[in-house]
XYZ file of C-alpha atoms in Angstrom:
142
model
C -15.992 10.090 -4.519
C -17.207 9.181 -7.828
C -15.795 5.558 -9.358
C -14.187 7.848 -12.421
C -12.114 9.775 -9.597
C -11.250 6.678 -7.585
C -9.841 5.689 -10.845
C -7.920 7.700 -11.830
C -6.888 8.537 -8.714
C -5.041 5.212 -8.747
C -3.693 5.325 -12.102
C -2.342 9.023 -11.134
C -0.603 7.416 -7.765
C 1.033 3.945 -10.057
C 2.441 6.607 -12.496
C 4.193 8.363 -9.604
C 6.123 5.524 -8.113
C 9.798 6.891 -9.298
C 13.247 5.302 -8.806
C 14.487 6.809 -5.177
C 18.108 7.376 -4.390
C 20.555 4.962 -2.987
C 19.024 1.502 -3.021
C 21.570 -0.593 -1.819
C 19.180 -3.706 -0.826
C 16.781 -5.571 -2.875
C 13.304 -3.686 -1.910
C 11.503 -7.196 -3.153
C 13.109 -9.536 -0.873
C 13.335 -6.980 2.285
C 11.800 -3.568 3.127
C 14.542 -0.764 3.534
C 16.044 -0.023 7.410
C 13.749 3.310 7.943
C 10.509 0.886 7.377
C 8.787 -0.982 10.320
C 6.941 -3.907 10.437
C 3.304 -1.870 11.122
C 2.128 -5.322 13.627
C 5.268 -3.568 16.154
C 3.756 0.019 15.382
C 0.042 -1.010 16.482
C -2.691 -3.614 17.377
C -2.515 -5.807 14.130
C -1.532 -9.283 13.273
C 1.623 -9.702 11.608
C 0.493 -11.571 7.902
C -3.244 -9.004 7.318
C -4.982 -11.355 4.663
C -5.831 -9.617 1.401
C -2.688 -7.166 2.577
C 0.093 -9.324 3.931
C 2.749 -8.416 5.636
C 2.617 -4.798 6.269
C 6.216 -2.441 6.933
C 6.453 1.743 6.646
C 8.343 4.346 7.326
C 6.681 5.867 10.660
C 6.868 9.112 9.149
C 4.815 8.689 6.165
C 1.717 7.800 8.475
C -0.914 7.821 7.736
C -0.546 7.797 4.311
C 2.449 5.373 3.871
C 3.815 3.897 1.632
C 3.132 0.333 3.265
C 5.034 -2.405 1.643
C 2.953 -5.817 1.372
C 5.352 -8.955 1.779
C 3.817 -12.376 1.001
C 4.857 -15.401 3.580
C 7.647 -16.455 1.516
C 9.313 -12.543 2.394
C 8.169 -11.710 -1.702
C 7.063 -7.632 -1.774
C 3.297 -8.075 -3.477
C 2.427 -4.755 -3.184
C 2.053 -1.125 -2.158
C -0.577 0.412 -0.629
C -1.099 3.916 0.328
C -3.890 4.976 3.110
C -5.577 7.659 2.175
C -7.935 9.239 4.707
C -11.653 10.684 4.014
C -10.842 14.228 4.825
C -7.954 14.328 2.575
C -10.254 13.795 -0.279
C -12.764 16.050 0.816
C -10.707 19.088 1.567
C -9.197 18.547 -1.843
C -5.811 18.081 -0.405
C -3.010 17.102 -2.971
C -1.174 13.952 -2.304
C 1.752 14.256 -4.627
C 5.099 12.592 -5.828
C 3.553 9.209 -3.852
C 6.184 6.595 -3.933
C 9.183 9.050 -4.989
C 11.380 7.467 -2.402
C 10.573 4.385 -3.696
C 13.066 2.398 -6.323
C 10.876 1.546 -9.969
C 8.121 -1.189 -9.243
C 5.799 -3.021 -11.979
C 2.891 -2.626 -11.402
C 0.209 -5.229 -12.593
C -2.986 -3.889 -11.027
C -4.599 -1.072 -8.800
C -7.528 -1.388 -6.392
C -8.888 0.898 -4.465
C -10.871 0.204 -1.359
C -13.065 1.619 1.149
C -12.215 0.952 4.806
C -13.796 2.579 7.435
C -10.877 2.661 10.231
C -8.302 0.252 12.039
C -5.788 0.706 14.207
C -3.043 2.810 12.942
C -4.974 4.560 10.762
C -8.491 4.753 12.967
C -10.234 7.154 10.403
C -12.021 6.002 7.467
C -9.633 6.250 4.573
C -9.400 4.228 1.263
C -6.827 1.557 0.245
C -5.248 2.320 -2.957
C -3.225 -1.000 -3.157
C -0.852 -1.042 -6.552
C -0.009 -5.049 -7.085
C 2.704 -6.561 -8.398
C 1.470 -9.569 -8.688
C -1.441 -10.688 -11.475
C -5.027 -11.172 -9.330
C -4.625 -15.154 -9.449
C -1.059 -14.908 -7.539
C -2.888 -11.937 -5.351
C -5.518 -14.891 -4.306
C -3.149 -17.799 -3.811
C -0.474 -15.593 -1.448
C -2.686 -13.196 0.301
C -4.962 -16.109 2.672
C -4.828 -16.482 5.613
């Protein structure tokens, strides 16, 4: 995947996050009921530096969305998982983030990662911030 398609590939997935029905509870302070915290799903630490602390919905795996919580229980960001095969059998990935309420987003990156548990395929990050990248480095070490 070229660096033009990983590009806007992300700014294609931070235009799609959408305001989703019924949010009752504040999405930034707590992730809704249906989401998980993914270190009770499979073999990962609870606070994943760079990442945080990681919920989804079990059905949306692999490809989430996983909401990022900094230690102080503040959401930080979005990520979706992406895997390899996905992008090489052209498969569509679309209204990302529709059940989602609206988010402002500061920043994308997108990242390679060949495999963990959870998602054990190689897949790319494509991790929408909501913080600026100086708050990113101050909340997201270990």
């Amino acid at each position: 995947m070229t660096r033009t398609s990983r590009f806007l590939l992300a700014l294609v997935t931070a235009s799609m996050l959408a305001a989703g029905p019924g949010w009752a509870a504040d999405i930034h302070r707590q992730p809704p009921g249906n989401f998980k915290k993914v270190s009770t799903l499979v073999k990962l630490p609870d606070f994943i530096p760079g990442l945080g602390t990681l919920y989804v919905d079990p059905a949306t795996l692999p490809v989430g969305p996983f909401l990022g919580y900094d230690k102080q229980g503040n959401l930080v960001n979005v990520v979706y998982m992406i895997p390899m095969t996905d992008f090489q059998g052209y498969k569509a990935h679309e209204n990302l983030g529709a059940s989602l309420p609206p988010l402002k987003v500061n920043h994308v990156d997108v990242n390679y990662n060949p495999g963990h548990p959870g998602v054990e395929e190689p897949h790319y990050h494509i991790t929408l911030w909501l913080i600026d990248k100086a708050e990113e480095r101050k909340r997201m070490q270990q």
